[in-house]
CSV table of N, CA and C in Angstrom, one decimal:
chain,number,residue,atom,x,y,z
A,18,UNK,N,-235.6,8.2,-89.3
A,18,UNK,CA,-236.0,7.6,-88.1
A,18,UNK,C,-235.5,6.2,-88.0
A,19,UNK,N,-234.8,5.7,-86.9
A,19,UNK,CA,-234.7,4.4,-86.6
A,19,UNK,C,-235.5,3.5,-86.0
A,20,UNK,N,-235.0,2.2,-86.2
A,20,UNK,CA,-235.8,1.0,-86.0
A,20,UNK,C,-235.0,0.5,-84.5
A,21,UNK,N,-235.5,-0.1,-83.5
A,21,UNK,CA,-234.9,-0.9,-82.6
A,21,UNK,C,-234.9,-2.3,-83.3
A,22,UNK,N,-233.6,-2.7,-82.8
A,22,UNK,CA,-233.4,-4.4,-83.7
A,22,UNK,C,-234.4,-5.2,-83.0
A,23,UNK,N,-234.5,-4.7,-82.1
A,23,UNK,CA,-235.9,-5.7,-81.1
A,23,UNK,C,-237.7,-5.6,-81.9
A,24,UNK,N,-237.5,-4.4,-82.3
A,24,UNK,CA,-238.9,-4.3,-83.2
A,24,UNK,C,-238.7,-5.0,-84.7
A,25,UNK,N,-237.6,-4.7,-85.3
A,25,UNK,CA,-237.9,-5.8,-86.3
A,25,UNK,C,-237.4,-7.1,-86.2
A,26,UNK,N,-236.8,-7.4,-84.5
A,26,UNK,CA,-236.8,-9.1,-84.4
A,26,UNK,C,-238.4,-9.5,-84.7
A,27,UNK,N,-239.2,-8.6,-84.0
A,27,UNK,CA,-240.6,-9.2,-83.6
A,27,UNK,C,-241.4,-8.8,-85.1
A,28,UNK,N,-241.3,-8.2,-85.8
A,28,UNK,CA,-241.8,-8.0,-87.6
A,28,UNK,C,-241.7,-9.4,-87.9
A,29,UNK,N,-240.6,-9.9,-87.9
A,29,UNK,CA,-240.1,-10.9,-88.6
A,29,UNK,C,-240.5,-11.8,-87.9
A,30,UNK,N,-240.3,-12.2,-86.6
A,30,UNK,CA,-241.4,-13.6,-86.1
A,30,UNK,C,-243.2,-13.7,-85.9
A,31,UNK,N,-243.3,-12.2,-86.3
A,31,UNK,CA,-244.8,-12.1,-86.3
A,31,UNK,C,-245.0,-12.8,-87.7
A,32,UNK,N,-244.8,-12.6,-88.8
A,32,UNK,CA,-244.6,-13.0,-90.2
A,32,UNK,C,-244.2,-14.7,-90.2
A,33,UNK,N,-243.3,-14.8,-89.7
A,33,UNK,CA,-242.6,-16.4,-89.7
A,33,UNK,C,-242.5,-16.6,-88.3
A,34,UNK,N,-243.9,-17.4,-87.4
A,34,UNK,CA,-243.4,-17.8,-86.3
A,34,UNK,C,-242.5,-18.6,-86.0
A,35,UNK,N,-241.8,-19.2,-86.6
A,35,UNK,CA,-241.4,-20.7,-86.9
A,35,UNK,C,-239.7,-20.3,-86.5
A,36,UNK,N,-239.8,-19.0,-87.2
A,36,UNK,CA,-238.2,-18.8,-87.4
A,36,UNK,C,-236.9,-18.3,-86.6
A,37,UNK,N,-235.9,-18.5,-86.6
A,37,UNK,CA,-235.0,-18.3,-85.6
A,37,UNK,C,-233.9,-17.3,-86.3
A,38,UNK,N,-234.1,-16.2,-85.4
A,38,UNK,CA,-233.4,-14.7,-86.0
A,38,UNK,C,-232.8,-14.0,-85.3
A,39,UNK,N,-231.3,-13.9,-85.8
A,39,UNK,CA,-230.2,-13.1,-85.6
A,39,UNK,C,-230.2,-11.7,-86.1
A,40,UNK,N,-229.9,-10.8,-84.9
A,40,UNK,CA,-230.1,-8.9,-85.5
A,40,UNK,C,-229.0,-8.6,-85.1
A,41,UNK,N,-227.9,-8.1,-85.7
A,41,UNK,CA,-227.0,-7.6,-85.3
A,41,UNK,C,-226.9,-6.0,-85.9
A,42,UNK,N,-226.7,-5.3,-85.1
A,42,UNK,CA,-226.9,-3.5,-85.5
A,42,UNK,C,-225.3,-3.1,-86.1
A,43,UNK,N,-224.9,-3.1,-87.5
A,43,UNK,CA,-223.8,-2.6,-88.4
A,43,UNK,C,-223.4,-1.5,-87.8
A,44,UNK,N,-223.7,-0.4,-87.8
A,44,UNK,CA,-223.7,1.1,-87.4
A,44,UNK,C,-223.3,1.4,-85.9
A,45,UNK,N,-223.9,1.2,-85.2
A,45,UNK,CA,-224.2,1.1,-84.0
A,45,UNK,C,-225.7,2.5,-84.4
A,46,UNK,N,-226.3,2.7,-84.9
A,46,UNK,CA,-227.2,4.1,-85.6
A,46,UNK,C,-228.6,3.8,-85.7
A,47,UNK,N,-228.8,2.2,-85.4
A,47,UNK,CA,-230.6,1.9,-85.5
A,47,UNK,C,-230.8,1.7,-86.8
A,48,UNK,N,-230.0,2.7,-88.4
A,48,UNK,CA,-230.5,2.0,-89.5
A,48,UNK,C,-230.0,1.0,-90.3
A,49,UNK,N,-229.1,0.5,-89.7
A,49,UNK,CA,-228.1,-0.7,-91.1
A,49,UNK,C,-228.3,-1.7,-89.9
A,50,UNK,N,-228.5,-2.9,-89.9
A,50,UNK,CA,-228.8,-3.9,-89.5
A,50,UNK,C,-228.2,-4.7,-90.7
A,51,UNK,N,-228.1,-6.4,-89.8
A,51,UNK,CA,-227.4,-7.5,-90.4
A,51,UNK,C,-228.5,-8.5,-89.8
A,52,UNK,N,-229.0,-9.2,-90.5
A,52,UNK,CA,-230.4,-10.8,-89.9
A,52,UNK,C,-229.8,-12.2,-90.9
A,53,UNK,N,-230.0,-12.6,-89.5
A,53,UNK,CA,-229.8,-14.1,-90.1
A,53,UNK,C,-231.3,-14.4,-89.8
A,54,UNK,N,-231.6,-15.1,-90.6
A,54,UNK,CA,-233.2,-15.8,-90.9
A,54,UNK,C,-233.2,-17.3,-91.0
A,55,UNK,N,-234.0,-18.0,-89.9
A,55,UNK,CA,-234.0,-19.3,-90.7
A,55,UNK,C,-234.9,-19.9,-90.2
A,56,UNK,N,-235.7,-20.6,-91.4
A,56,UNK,CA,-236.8,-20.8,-91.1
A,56,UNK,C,-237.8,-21.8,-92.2
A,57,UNK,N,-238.5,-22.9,-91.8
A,57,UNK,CA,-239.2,-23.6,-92.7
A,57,UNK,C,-239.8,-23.2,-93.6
A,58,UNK,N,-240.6,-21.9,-93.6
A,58,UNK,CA,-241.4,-21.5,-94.9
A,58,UNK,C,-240.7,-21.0,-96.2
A,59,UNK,N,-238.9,-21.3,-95.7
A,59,UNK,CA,-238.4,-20.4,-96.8
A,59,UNK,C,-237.6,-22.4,-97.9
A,60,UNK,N,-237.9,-23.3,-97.5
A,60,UNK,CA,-238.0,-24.5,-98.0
A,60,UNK,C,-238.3,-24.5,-99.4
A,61,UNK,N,-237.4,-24.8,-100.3
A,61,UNK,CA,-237.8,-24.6,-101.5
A,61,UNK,C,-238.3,-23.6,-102.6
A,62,UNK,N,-238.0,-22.5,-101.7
A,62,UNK,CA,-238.0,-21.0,-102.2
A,62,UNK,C,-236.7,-20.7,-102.7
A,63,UNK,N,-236.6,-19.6,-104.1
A,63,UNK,CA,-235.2,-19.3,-104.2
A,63,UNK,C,-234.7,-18.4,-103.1
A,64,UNK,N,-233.3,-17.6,-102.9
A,64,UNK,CA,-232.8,-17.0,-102.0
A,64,UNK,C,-233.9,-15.2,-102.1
A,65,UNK,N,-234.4,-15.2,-103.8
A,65,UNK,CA,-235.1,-13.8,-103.6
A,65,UNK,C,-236.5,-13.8,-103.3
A,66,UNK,N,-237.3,-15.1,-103.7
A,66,UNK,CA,-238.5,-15.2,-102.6
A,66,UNK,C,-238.2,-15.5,-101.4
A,67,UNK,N,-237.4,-16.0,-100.5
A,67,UNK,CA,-237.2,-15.7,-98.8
A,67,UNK,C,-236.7,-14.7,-98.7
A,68,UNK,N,-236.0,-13.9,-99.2
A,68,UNK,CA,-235.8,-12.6,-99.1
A,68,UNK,C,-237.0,-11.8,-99.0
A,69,UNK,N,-238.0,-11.9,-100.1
A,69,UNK,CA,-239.3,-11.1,-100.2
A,69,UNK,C,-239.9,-11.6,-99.3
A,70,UNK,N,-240.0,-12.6,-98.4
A,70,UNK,CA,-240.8,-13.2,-97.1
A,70,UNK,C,-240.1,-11.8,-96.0
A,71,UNK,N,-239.2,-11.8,-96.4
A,71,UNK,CA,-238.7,-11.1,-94.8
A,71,UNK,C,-239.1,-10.1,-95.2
A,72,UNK,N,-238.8,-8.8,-96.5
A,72,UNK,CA,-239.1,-7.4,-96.8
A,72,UNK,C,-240.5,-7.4,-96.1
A,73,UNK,N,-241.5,-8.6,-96.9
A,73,UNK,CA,-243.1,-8.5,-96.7
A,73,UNK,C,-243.3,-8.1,-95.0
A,74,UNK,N,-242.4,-9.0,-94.1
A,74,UNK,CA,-242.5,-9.2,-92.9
A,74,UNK,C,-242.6,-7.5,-92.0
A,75,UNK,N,-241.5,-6.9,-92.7
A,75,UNK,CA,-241.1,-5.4,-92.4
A,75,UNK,C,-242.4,-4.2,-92.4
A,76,UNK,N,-243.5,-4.5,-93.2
A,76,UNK,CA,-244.5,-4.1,-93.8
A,76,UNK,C,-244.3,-2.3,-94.0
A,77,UNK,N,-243.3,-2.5,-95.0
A,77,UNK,CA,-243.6,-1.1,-95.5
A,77,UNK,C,-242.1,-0.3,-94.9
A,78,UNK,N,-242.0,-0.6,-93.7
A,78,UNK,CA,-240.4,0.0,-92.8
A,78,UNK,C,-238.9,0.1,-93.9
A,79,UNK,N,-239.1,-0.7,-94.7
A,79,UNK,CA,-237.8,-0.5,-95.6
A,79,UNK,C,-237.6,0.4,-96.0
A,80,UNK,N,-236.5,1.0,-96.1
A,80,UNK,CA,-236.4,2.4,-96.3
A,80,UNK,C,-236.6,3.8,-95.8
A,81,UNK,N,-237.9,3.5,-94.8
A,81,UNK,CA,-238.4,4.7,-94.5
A,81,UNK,C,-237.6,4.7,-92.8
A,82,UNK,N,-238.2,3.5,-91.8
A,82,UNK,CA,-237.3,3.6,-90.4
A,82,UNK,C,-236.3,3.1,-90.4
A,83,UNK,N,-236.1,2.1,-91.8
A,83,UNK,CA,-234.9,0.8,-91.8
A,83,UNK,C,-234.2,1.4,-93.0
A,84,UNK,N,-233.0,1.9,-92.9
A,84,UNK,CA,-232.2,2.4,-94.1
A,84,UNK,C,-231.8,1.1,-94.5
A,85,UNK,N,-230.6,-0.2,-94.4
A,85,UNK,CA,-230.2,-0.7,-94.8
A,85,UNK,C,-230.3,-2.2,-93.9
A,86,UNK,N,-230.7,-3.1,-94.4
A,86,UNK,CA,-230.8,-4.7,-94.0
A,86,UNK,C,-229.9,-6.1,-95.3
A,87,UNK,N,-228.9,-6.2,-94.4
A,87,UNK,CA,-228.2,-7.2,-94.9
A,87,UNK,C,-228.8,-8.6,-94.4
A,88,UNK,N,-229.3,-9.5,-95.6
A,88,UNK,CA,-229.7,-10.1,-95.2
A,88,UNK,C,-229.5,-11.7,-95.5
A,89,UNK,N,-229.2,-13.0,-95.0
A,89,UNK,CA,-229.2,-14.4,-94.8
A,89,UNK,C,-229.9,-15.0,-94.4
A,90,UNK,N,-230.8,-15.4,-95.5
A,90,UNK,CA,-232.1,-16.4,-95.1
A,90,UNK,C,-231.4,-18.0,-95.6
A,91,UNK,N,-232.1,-19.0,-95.0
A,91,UNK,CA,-232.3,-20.4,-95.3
A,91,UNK,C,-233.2,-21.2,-94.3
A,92,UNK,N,-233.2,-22.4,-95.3
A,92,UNK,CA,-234.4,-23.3,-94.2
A,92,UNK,C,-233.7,-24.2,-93.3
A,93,UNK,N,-234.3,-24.7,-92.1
A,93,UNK,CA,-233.3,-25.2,-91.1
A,93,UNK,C,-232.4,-26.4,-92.3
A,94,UNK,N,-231.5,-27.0,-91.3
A,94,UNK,CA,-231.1,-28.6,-91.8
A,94,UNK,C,-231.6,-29.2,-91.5
């Protein structure tokens, strides 16, 4: 089953209102997606806890509607 990149824009700003996010669809197929993430709460976090902010954000969709998420997080400059 696919994800619209529009529904996991909104996962991910429900989770981190704060943040400013890029979806670009790899496939053109609904499941490999590319996000750019950026956002304050990820401040002093390593690259695999902002990572685990966004999986969290997904609640559960990885894997099952979301085959594949390449993903670029950091906190603003």
């Amino acid at each position: 089953m696919a994800m619209d990149a529009g529904e996991l824009q909104n996962l991910i700003k429900e989770a981190l209102p704060d943040a400013h996010v890029e979806i670009r669809d790899l496939a053109g197929d609904g499941d490999h997606y590319a996000a750019v993430v950026i956002s304050e709460s990820f401040r002093g976090k390593s690259r695999v806890q902002q990572h685990q902010l966004v999986y969290q954000a997904l609640k559960g969709k990885m894997g099952d509607d979301l085959h594949a998420l390449a993903l670029q997080t950091t906190a603003p400059e």
